[in-house]
Short mmCIF file of C-alpha atoms in Angstrom, two decimals:
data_model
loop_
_atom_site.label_atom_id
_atom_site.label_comp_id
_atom_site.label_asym_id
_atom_site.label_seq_id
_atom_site.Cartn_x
_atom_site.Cartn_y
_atom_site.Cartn_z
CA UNK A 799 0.00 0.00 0.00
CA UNK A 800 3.18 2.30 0.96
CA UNK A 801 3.89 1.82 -2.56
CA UNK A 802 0.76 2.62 -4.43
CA UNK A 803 0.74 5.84 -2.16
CA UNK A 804 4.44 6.94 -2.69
CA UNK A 805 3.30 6.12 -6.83
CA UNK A 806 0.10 8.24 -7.20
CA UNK A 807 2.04 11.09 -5.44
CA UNK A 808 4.96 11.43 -6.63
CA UNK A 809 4.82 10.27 -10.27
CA UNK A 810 2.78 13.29 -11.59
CA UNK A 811 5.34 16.03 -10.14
CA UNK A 812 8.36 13.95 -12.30
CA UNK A 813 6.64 14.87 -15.29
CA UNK A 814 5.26 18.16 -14.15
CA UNK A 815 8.44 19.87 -12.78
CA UNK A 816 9.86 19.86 -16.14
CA UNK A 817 7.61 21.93 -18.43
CA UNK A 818 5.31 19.02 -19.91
CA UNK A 819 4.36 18.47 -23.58
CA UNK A 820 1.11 16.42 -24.46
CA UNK A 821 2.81 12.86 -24.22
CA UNK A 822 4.08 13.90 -20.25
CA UNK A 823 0.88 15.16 -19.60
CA UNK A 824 -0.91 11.41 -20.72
CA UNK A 825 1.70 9.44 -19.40
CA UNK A 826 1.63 11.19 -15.96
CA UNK A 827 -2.19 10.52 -15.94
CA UNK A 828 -1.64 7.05 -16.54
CA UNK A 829 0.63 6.56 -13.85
CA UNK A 830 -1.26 7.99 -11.49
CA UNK A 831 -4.00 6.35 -12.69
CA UNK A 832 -2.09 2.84 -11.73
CA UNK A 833 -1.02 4.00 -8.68
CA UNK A 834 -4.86 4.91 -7.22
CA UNK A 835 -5.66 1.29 -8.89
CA UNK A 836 -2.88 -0.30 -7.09
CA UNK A 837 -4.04 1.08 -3.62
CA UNK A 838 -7.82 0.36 -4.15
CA UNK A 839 -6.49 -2.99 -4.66
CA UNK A 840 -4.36 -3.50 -1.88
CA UNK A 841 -7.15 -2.44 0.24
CA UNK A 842 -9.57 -4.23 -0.92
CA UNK A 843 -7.12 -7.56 -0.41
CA UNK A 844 -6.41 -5.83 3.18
CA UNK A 845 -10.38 -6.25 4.24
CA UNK A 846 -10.77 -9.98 2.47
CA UNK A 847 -8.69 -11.27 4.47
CA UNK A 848 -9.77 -14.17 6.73
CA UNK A 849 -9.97 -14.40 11.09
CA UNK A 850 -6.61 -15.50 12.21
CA UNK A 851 -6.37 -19.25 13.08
CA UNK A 852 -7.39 -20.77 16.22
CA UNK A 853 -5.56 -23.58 17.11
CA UNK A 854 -5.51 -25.60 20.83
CA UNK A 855 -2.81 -27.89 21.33
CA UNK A 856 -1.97 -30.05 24.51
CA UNK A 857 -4.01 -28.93 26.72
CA UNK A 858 -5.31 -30.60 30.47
CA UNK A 859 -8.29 -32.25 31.87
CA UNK A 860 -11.63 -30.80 32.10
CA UNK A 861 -14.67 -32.16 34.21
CA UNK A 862 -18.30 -31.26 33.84
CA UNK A 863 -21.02 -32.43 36.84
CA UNK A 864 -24.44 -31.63 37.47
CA UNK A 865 -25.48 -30.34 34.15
CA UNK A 866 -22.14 -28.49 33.02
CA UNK A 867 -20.30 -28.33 30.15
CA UNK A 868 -16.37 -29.46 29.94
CA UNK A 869 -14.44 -28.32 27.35
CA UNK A 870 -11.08 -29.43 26.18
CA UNK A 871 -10.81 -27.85 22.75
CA UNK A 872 -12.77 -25.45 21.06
CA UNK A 873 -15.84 -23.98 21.56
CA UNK A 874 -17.85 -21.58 18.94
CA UNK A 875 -21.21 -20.90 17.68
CA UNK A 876 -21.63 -22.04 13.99
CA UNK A 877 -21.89 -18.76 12.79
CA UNK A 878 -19.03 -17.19 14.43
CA UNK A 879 -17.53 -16.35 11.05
CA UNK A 880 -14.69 -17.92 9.17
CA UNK A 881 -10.88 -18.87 10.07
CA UNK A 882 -9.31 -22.14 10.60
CA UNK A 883 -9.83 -23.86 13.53
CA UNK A 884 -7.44 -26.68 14.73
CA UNK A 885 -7.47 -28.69 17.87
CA UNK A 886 -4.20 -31.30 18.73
CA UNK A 887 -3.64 -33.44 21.29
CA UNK A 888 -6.32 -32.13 23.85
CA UNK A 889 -6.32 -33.42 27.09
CA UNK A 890 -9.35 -35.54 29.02
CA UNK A 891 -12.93 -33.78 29.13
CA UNK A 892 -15.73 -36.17 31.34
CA UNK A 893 -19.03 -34.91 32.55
CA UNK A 894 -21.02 -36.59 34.95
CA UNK A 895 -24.65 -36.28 36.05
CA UNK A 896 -28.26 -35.19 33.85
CA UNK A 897 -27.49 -32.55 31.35
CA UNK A 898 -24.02 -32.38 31.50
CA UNK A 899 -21.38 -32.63 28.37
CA UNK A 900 -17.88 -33.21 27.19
CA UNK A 901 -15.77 -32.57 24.29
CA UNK A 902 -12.26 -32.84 23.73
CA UNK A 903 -12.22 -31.45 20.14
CA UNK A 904 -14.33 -28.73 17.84
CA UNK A 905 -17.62 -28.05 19.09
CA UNK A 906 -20.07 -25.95 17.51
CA UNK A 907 -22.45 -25.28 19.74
#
């Protein structure tokens, strides 16, 4: 982006500086014509980009009782957007009594 800024600026006042004919006048248009196209691109690639990863590795025992919910991995509503998601070597989750739940992985809840 640094460089589609530093373009569009600075390009026209090369040509400018130096008394321009017809083809200066074109060519600086052009070129600062690329350089606005270059940024709208680069942010427009800035905003697409996708949620950071979320990743849970090795991690310890969890216990759920009396309706709870134990959790070992990861835990997000279905709609909470894009991003990868990655879940190794989780530890023990165990839940115990009516109602209660366990997951050592994903869960999309």
């Amino acid at each position: 982006m640094v460089v589609a800024v530093v373009l569009t600026v600075s390009t026209p006042f090369f040509w400018l500086l130096d008394n321009p004919d017809t083809g200066q006048l074109v060519a600086a248009s052009v070129q600062g014509a690329t350089g606005i196209a270059a940024l709208a691109w680069a942010l427009m690639q800035s905003s697409a980009t996708p949620q950071s990863e979320i990743a849970v590795v090795d991690t310890g025992k969890a216990k759920a009782t009396g309706g709870g919910r134990a959790s070992t991995g990861v835990r997000r509503p279905q709609d909470a957007g894009s991003g990868a998601i990655r879940a190794e070597r989780t530890g023990d989750a165990t839940s115990d009594g009516p109602d209660s739940s366990a997951s050592t992985g994903i869960d999309y809840s």
